[in-house]
CSV table of C-alpha atoms in Angstrom, one decimal:
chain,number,residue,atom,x,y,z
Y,20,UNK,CA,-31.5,-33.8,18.6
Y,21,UNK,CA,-32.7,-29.9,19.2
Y,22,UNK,CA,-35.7,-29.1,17.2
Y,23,UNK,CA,-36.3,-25.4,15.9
Y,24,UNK,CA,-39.3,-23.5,17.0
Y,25,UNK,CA,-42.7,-24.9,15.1
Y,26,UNK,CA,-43.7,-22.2,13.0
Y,27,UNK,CA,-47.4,-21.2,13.9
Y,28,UNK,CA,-49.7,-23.9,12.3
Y,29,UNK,CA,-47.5,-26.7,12.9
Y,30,UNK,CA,-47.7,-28.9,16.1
Y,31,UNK,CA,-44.9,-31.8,17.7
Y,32,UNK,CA,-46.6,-34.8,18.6
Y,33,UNK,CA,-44.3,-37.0,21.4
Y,34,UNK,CA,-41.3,-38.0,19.6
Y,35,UNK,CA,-41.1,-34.7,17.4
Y,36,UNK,CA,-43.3,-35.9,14.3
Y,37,UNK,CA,-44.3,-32.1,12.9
Y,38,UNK,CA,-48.0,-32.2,12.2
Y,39,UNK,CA,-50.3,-29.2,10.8
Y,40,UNK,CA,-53.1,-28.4,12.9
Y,41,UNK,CA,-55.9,-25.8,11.0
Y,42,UNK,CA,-55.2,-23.5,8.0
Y,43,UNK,CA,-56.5,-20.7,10.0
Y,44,UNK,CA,-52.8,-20.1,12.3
Y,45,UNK,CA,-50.8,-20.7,8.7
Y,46,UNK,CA,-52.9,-18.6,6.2
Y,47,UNK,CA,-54.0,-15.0,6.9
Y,48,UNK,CA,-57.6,-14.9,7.7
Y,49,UNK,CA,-58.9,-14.4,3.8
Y,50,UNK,CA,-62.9,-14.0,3.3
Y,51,UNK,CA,-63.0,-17.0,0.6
Y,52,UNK,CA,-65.9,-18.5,-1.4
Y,53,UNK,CA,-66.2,-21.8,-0.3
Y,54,UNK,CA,-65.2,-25.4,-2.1
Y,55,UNK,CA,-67.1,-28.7,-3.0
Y,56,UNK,CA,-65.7,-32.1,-2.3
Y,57,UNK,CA,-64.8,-34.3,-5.4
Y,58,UNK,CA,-67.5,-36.2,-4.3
Y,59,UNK,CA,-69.8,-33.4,-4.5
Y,60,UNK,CA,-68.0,-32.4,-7.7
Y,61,UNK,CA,-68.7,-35.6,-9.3
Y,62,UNK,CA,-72.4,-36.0,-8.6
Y,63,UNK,CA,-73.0,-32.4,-10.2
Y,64,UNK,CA,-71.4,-34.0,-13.2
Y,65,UNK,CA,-73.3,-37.5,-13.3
Y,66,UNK,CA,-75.0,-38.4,-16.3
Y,67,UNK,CA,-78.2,-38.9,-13.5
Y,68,UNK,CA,-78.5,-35.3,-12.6
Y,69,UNK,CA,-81.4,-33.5,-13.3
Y,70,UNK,CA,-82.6,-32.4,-17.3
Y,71,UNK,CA,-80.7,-28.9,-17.9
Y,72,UNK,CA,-77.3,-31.0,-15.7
Y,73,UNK,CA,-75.2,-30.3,-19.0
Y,74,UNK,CA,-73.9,-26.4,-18.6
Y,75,UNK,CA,-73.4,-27.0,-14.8
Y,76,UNK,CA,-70.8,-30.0,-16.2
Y,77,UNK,CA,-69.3,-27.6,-18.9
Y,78,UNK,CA,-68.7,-25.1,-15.9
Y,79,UNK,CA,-67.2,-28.0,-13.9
Y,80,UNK,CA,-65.1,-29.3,-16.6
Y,81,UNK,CA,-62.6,-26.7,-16.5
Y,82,UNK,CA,-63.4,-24.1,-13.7
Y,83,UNK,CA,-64.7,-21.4,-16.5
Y,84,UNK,CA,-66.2,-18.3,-15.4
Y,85,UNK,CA,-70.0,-18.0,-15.8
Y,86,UNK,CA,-69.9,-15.8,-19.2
Y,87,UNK,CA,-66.9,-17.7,-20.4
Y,88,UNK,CA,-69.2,-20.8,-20.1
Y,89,UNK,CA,-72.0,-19.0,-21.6
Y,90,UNK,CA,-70.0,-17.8,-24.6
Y,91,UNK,CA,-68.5,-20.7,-25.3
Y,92,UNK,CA,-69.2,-22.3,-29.1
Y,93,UNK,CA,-69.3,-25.9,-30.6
Y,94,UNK,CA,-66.3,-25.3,-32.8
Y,95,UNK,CA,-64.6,-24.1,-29.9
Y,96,UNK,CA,-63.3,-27.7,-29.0
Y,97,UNK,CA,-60.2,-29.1,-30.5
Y,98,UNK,CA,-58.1,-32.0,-30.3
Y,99,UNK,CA,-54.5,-32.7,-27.9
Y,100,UNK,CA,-51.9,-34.8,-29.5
Y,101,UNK,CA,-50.8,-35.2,-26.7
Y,102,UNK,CA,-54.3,-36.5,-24.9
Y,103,UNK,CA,-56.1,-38.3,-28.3
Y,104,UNK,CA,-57.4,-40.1,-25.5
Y,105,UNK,CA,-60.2,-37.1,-25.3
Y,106,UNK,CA,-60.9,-37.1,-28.9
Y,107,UNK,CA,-62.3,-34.2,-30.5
Y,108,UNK,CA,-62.1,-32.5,-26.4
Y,109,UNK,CA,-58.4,-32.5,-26.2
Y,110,UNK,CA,-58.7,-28.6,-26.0
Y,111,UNK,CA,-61.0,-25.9,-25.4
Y,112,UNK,CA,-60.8,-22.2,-26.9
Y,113,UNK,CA,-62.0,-19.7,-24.4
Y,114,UNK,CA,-62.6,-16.9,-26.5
Y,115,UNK,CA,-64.2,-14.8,-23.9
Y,116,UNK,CA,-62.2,-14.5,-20.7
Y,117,UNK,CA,-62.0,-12.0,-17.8
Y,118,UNK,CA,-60.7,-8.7,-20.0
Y,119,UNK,CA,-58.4,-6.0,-18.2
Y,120,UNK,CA,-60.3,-2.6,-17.9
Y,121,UNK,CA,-59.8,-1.0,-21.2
Y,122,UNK,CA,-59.1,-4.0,-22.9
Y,123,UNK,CA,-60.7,-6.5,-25.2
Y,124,UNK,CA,-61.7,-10.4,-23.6
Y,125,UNK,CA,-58.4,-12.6,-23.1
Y,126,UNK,CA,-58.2,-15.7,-24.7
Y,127,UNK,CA,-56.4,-19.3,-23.7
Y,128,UNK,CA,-56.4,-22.6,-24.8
Y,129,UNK,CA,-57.5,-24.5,-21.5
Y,130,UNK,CA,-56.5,-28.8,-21.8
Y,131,UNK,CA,-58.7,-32.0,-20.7
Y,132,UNK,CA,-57.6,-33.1,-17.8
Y,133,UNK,CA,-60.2,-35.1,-16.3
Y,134,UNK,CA,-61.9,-37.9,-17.9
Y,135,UNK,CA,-65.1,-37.9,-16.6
Y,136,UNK,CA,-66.3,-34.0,-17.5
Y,137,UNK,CA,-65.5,-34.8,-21.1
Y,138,UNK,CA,-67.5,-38.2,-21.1
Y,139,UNK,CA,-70.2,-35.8,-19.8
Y,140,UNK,CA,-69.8,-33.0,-22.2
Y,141,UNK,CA,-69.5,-35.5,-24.9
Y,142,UNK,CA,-72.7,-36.8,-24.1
Y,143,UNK,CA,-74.4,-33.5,-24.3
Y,144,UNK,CA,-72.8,-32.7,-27.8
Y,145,UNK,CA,-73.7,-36.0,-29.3
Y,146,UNK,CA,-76.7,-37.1,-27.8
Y,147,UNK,CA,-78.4,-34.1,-26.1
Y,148,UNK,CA,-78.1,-31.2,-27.7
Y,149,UNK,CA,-79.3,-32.7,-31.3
Y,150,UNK,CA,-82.8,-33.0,-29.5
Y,151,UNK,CA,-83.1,-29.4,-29.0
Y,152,UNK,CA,-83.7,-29.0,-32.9
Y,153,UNK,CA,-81.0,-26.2,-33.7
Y,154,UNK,CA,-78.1,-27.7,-35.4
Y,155,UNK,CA,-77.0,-24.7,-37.0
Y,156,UNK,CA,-76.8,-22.5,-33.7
Y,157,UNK,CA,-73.4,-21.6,-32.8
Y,158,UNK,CA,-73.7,-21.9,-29.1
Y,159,UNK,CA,-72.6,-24.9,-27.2
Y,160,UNK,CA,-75.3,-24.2,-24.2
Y,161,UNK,CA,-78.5,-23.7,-25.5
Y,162,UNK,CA,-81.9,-23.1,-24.3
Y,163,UNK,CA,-84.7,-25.3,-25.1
Y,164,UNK,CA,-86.2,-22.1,-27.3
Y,165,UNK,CA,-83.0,-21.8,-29.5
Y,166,UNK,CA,-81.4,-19.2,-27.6
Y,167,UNK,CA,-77.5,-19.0,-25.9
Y,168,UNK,CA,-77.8,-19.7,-22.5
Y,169,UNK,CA,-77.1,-16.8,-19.9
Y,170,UNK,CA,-75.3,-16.7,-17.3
Y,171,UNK,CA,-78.1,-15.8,-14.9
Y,172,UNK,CA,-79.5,-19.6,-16.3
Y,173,UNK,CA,-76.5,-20.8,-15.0
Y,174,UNK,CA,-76.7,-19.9,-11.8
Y,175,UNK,CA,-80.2,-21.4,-11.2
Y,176,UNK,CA,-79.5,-24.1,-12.7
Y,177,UNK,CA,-76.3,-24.8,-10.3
Y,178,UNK,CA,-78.9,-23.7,-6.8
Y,179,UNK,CA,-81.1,-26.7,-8.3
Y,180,UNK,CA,-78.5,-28.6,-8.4
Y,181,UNK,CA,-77.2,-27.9,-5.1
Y,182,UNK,CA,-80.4,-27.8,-3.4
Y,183,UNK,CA,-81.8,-31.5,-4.4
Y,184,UNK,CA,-78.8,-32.9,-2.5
Y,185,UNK,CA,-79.3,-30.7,0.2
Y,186,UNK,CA,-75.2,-29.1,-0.2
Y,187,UNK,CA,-74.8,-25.9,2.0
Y,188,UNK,CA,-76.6,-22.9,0.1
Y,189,UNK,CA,-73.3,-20.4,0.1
Y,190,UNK,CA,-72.0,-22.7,-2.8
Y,191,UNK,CA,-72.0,-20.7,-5.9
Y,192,UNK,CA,-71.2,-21.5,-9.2
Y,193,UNK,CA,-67.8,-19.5,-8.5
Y,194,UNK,CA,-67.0,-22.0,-6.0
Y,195,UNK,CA,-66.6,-25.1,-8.6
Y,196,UNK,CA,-63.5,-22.8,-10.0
Y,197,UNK,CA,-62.0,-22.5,-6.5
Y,198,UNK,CA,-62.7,-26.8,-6.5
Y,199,UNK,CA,-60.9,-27.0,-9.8
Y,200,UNK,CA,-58.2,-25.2,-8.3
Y,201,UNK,CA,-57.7,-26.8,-4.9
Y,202,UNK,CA,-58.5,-30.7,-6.8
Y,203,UNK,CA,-55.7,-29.8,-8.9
Y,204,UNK,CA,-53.3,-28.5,-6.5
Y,205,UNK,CA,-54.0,-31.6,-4.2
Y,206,UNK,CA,-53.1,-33.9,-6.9
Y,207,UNK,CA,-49.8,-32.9,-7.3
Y,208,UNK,CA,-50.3,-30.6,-10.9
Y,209,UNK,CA,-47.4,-27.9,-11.3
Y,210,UNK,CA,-49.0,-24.5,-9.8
Y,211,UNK,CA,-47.8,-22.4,-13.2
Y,212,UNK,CA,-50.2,-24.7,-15.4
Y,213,UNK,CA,-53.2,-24.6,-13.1
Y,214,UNK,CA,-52.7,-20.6,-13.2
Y,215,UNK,CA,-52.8,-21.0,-17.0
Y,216,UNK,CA,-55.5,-22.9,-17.2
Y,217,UNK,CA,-57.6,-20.3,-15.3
Y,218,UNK,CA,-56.2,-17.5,-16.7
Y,219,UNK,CA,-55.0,-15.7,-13.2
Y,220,UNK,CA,-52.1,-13.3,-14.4
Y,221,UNK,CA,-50.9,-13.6,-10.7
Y,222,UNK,CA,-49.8,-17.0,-8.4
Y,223,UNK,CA,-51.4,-14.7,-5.3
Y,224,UNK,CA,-54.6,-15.2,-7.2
Y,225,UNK,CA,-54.7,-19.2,-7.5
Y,226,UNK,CA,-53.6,-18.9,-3.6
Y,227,UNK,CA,-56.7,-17.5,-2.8
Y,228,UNK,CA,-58.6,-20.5,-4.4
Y,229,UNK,CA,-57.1,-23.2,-3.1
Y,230,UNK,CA,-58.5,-24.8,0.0
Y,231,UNK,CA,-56.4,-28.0,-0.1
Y,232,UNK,CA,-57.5,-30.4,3.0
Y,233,UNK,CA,-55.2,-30.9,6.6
Y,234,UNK,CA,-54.1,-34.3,5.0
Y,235,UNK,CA,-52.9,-32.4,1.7
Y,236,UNK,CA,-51.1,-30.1,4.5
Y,237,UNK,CA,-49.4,-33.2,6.8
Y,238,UNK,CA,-48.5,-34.7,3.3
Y,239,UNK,CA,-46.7,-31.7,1.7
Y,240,UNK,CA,-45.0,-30.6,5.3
Y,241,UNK,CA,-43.6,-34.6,5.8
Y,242,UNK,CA,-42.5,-34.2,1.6
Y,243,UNK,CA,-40.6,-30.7,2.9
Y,244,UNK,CA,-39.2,-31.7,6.2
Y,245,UNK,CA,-37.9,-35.0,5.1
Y,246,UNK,CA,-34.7,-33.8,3.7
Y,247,UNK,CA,-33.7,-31.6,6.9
Y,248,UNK,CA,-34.5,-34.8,8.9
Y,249,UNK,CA,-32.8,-37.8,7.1
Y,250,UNK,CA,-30.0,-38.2,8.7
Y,251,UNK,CA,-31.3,-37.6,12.2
């Protein structure tokens, strides 16, 4: 059997097995912020992180923007019938997202899907926050003086984060949205409800984030050439 030209990106090992070889010959050449591992995901959500850990993990939950995470309020969770495994943090109401020029802050209901950023949000609610001494503040993340916490706070708080592991310094707190993106994407979730969940209007948008891994590639290309090939 003839195979057609490999497109550029894709190689032939002996016996014509396509294989993708570097995103850089596939994917115009896009200046993009880059990505953490899940590992590295995970340990900025541990319950062992340093004191302050808690609005980095609120960031990380759901990939919010800095000033959606800082405006964020307690009632502002809610609860999925169709997840009751997440309790009262089915749902979150972002009242505050990125607003078109001219035009008041979008809102969207983003959903719990991954278990362990609501155990450590839950922690923070119910075990953390009462400590600071201001139950009747309306802002989720709060300073140790009683105050909402900025967005500026978040981003020190994410370079000690990243620091005390020694991760590379041009992580930024924007880069744990392009994670949330790419962990998704890698895990199989329909592209239209991880757009949703970030509130991009465009697909060409959640393109940009994503920085899926060569394996996610090999995977996807066997998935899409398997149908051309099965009765070779």
């Amino acid at each position: 059997m003839e195979y057609p030209p490999s497109p550029a990106g894709l190689r032939r090992r002996p016996g014509g097995e396509a294989v993708f070889q570097g995103r850089a010959a596939a994917v115009p050449r896009l200046r993009r912020r880059p990505g953490l591992t899940r590992g590295e995901v995970q340990a900025q959500g541990s319950p062992r992180r340093l004191p302050g850990r808690h609005s980095v993990q609120g960031h990380l939950r759901v990939g919010l923007r800095r000033t959606e995470t800082s405006k964020l309020d307690v009632v502002d969770f809610g609860r999925n019938p169709q997840a009751r495994q997440f309790g009262r943090y089915g749902t979150l109401n972002v009242r505050y997202g990125k607003a078109k020029k001219g035009q008041p802050p979008r809102r969207r209901n983003v959903l719990s899907v991954m278990d362990w950023a609501v155990e450590a949000v839950a922690d923070y609610v119910e075990n953390v926050r009462p400590r600071f001494g201001f139950p009747d503040h309306p802002a989720l993340w709060i300073t140790e003086r009683g105050g909402r916490l900025q967005p500026g706070s978040i981003n020190d708080r994410f370079e000690a984060y990243r620091d005390a592991p020694k991760l590379p310094k041009d992580l930024v707190p924007h880069s744990i949205r392009h994670s949330y993106v790419t962990h998704l994407t890698e895990d199989g979730v329909d592209r239209r409800f991880i757009q949703q969940q970030v509130g991009h209007e465009c697909d060409s948008s959640l393109a940009i984030y994503t920085h899926v891994s060569d394996d996610f590639m090999n995977t996807s290309l066997h998935k899409a050439l398997a149908p051309a090939f099965a009765g070779a």
